[in-house]
mmCIF file with all atom_site columns, C-alpha atoms in Angstrom:
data_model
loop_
_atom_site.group_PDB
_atom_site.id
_atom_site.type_symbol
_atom_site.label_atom_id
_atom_site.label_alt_id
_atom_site.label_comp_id
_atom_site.label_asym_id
_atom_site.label_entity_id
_atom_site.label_seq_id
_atom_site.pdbx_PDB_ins_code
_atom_site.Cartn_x
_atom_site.Cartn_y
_atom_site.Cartn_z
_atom_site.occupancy
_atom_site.B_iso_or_equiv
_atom_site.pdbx_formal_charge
_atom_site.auth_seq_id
_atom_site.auth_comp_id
_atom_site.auth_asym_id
_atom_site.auth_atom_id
_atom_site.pdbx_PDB_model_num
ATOM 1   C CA . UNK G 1 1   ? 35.849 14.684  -27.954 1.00 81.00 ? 435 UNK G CA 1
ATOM 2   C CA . UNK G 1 2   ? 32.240 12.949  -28.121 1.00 87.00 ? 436 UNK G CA 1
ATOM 3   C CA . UNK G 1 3   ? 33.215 11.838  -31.737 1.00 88.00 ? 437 UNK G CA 1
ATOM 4   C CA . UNK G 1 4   ? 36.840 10.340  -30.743 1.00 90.00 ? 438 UNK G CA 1
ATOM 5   C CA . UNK G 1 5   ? 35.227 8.572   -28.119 1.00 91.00 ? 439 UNK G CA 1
ATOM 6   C CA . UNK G 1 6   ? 32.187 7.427   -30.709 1.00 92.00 ? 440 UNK G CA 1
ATOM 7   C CA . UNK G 1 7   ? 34.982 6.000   -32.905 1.00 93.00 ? 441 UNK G CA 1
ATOM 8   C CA . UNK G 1 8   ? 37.320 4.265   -30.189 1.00 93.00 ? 442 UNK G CA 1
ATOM 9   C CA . UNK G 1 9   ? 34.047 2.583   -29.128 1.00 95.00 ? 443 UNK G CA 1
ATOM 10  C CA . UNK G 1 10  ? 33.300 1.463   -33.294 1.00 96.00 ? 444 UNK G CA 1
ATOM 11  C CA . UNK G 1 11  ? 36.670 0.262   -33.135 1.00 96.00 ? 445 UNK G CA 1
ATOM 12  C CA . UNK G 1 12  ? 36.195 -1.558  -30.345 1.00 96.00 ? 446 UNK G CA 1
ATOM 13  C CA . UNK G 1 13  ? 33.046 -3.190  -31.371 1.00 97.00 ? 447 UNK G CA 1
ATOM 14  C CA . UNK G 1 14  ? 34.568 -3.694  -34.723 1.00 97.00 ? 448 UNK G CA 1
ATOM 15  C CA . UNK G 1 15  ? 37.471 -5.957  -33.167 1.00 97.00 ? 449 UNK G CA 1
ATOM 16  C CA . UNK G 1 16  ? 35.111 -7.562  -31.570 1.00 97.00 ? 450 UNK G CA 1
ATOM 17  C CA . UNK G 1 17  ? 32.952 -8.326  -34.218 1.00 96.00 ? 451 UNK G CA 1
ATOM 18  C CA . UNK G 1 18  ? 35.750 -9.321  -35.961 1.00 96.00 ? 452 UNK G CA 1
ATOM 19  C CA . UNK G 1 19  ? 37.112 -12.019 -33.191 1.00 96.00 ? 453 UNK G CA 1
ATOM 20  C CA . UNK G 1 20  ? 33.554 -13.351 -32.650 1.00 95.00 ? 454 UNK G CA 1
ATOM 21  C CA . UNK G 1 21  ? 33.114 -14.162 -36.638 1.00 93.00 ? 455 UNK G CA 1
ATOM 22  C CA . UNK G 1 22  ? 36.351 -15.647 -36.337 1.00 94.00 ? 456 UNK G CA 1
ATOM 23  C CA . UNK G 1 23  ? 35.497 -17.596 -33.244 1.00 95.00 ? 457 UNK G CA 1
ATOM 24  C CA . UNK G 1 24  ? 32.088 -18.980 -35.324 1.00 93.00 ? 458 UNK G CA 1
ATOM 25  C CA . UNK G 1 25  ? 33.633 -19.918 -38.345 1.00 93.00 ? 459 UNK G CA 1
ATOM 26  C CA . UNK G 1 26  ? 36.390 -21.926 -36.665 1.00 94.00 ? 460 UNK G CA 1
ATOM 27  C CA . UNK G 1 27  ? 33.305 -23.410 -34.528 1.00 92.00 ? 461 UNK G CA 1
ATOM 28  C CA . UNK G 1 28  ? 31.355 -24.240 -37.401 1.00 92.00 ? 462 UNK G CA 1
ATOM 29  C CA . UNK G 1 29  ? 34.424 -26.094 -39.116 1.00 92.00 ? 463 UNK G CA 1
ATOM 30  C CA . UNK G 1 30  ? 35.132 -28.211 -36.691 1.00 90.00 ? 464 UNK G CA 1
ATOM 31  C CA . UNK G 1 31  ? 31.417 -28.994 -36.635 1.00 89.00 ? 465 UNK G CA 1
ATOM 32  C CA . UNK G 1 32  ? 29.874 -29.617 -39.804 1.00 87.00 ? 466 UNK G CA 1
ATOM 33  C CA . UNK G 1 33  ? 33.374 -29.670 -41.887 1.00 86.00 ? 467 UNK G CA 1
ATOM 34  C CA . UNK G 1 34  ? 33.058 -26.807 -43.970 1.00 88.00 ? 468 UNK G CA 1
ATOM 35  C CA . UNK G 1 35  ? 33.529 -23.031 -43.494 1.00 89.00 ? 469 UNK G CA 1
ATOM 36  C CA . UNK G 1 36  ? 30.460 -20.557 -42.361 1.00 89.00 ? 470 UNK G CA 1
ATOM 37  C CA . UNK G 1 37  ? 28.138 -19.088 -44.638 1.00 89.00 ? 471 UNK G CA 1
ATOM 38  C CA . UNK G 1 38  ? 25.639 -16.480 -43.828 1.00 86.00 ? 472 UNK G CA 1
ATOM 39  C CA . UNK G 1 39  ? 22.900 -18.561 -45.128 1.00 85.00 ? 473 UNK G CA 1
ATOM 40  C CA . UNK G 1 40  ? 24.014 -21.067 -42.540 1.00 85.00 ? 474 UNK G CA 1
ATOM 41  C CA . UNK G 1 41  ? 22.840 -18.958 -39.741 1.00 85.00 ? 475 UNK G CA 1
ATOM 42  C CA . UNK G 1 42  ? 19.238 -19.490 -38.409 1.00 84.00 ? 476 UNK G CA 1
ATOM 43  C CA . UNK G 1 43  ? 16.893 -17.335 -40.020 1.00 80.00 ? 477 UNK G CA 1
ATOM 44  C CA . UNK G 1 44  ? 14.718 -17.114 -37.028 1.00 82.00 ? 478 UNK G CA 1
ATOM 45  C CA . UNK G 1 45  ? 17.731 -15.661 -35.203 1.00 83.00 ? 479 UNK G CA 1
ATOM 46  C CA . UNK G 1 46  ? 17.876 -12.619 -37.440 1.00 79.00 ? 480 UNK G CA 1
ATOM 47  C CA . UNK G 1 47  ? 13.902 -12.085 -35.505 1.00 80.00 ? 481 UNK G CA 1
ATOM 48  C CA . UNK G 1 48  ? 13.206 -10.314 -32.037 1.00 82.00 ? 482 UNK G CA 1
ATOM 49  C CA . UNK G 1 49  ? 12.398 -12.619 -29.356 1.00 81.00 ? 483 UNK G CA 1
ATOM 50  C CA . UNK G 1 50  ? 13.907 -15.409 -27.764 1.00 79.00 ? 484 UNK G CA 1
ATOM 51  C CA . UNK G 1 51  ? 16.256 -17.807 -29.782 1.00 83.00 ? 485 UNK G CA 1
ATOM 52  C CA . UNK G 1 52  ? 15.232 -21.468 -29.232 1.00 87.00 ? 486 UNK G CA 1
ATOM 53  C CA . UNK G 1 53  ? 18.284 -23.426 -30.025 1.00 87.00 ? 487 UNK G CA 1
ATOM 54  C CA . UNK G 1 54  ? 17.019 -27.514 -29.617 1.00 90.00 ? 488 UNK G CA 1
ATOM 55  C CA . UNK G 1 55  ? 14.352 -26.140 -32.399 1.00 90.00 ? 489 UNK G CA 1
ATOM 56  C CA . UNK G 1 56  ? 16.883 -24.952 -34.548 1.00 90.00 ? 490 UNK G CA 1
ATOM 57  C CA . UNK G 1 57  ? 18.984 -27.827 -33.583 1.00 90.00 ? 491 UNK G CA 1
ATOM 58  C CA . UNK G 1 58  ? 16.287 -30.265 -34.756 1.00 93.00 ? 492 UNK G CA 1
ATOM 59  C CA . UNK G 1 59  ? 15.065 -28.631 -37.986 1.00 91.00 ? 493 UNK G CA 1
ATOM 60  C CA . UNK G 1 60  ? 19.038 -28.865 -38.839 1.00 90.00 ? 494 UNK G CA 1
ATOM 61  C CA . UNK G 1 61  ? 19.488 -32.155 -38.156 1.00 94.00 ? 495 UNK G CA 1
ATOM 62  C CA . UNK G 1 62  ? 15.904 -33.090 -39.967 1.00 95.00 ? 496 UNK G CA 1
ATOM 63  C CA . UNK G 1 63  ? 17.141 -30.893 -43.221 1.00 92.00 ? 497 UNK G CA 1
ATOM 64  C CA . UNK G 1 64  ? 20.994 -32.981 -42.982 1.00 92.00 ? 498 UNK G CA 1
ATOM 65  C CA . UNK G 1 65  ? 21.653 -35.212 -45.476 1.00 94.00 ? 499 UNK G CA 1
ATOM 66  C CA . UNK G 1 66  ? 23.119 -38.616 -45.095 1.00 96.00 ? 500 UNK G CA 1
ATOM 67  C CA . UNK G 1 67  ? 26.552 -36.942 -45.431 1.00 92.00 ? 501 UNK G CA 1
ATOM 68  C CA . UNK G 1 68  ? 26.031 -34.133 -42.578 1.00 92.00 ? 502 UNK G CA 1
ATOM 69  C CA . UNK G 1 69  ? 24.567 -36.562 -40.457 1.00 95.00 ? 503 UNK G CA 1
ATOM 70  C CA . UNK G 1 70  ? 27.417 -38.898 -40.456 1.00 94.00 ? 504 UNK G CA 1
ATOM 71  C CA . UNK G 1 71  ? 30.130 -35.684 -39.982 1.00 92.00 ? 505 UNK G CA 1
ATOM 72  C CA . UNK G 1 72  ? 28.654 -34.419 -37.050 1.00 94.00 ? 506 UNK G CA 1
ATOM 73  C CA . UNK G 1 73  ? 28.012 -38.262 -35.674 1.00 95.00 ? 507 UNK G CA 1
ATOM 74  C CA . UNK G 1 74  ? 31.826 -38.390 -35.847 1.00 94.00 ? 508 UNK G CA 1
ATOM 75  C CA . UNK G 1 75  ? 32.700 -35.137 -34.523 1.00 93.00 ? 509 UNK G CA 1
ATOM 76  C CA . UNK G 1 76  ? 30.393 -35.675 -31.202 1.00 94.00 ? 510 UNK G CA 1
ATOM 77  C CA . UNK G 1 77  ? 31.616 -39.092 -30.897 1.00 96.00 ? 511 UNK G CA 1
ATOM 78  C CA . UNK G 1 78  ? 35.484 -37.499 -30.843 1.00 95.00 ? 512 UNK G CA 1
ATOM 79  C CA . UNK G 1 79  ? 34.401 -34.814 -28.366 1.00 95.00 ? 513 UNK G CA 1
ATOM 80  C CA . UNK G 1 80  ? 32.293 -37.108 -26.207 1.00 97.00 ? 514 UNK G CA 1
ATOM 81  C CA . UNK G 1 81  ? 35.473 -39.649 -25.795 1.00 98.00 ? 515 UNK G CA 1
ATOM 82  C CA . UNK G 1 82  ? 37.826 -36.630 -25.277 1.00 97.00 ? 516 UNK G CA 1
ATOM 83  C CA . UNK G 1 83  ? 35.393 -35.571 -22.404 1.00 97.00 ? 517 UNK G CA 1
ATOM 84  C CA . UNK G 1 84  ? 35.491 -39.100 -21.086 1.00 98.00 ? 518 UNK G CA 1
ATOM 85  C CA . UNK G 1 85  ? 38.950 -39.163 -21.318 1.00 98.00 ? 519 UNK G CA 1
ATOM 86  C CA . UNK G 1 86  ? 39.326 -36.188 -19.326 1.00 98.00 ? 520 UNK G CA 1
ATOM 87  C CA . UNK G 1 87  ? 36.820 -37.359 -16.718 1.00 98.00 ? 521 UNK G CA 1
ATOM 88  C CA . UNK G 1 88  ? 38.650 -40.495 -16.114 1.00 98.00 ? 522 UNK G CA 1
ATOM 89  C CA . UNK G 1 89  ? 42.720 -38.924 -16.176 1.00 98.00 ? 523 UNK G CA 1
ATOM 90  C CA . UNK G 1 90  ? 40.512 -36.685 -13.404 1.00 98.00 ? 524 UNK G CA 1
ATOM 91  C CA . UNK G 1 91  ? 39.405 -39.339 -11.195 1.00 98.00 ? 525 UNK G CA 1
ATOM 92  C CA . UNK G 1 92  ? 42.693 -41.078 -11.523 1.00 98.00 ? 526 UNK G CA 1
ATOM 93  C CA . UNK G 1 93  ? 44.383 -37.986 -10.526 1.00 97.00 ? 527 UNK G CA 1
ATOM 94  C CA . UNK G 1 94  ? 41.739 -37.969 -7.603  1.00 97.00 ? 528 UNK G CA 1
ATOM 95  C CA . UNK G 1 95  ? 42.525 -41.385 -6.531  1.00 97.00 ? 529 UNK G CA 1
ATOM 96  C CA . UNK G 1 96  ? 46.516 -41.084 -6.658  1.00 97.00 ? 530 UNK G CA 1
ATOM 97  C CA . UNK G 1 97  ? 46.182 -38.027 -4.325  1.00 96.00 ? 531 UNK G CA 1
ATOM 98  C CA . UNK G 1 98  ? 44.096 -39.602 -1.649  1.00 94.00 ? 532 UNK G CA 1
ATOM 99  C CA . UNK G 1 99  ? 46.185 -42.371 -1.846  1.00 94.00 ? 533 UNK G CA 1
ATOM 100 C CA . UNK G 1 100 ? 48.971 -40.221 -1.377  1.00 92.00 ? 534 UNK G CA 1
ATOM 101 C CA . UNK G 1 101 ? 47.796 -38.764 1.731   1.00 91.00 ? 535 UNK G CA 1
ATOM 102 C CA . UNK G 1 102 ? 46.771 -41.551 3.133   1.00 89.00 ? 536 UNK G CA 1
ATOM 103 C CA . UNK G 1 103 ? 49.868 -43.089 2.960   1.00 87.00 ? 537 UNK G CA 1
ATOM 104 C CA . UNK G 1 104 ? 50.947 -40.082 4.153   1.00 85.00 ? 538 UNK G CA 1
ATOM 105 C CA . UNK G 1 105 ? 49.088 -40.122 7.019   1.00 81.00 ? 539 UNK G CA 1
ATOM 106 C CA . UNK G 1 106 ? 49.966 -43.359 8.219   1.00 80.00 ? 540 UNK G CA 1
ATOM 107 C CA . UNK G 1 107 ? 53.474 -42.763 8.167   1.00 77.00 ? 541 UNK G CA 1
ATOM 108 C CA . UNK G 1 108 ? 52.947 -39.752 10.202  1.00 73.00 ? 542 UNK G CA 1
ATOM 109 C CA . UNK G 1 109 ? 50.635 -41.997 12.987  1.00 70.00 ? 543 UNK G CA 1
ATOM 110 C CA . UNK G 1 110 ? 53.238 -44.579 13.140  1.00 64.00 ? 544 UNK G CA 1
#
């Protein structure tokens, strides 16, 4: 019984493993434009401790070539206006429904 449950759990972790590399290589497309290689991972994550992501951050971008540098200036320009976008189709929304119930309001007072 211990073993079945030792290899539903293996499964489990395997799927998982499985849907996370999947998750990180579509990630890493849309980012830098190519596919994920192991030797694209931080070495430093590999060590025990604490992972310090804006280091690793910088020593990527410091190591990018003119190339890199302009792909992932693109792709954060793209999300950043789709995040604006979103902001502001938000705070239309917002104003719309106060307006609504304002109007609303008044024709209930009257």
């Amino acid at each position: 019984k211990k073993l079945s449950s030792a290899m539903e759990e293996m499964k489990l972790l395997q799927s998982k493993l499985s849907t996370m590399e999947r998750y990180a290589g579509i990630l890493h497309g849309a980012i830098f434009g190519r596919p994920l290689d192991e030797q694209d991972i931080p070495f430093s994550l590999q060590l025990p401790g604490s992972f310090d992501i804006a280091k690793e951050w910088e020593n990527m971008l410091e190591s990018a070539d003119r190339g890199k540098l302009t792909r992932l200036e693109m792709f954060y320009q793209n999300m950043l206006a789709g995040v604006k976008d979103k902001l502001l189709k938000r705070k239309v929304q917002e104003i719309v429904q106060e307006c609504l119930q304002l109007s609303s309001a008044t024709r209930h007072n009257k």
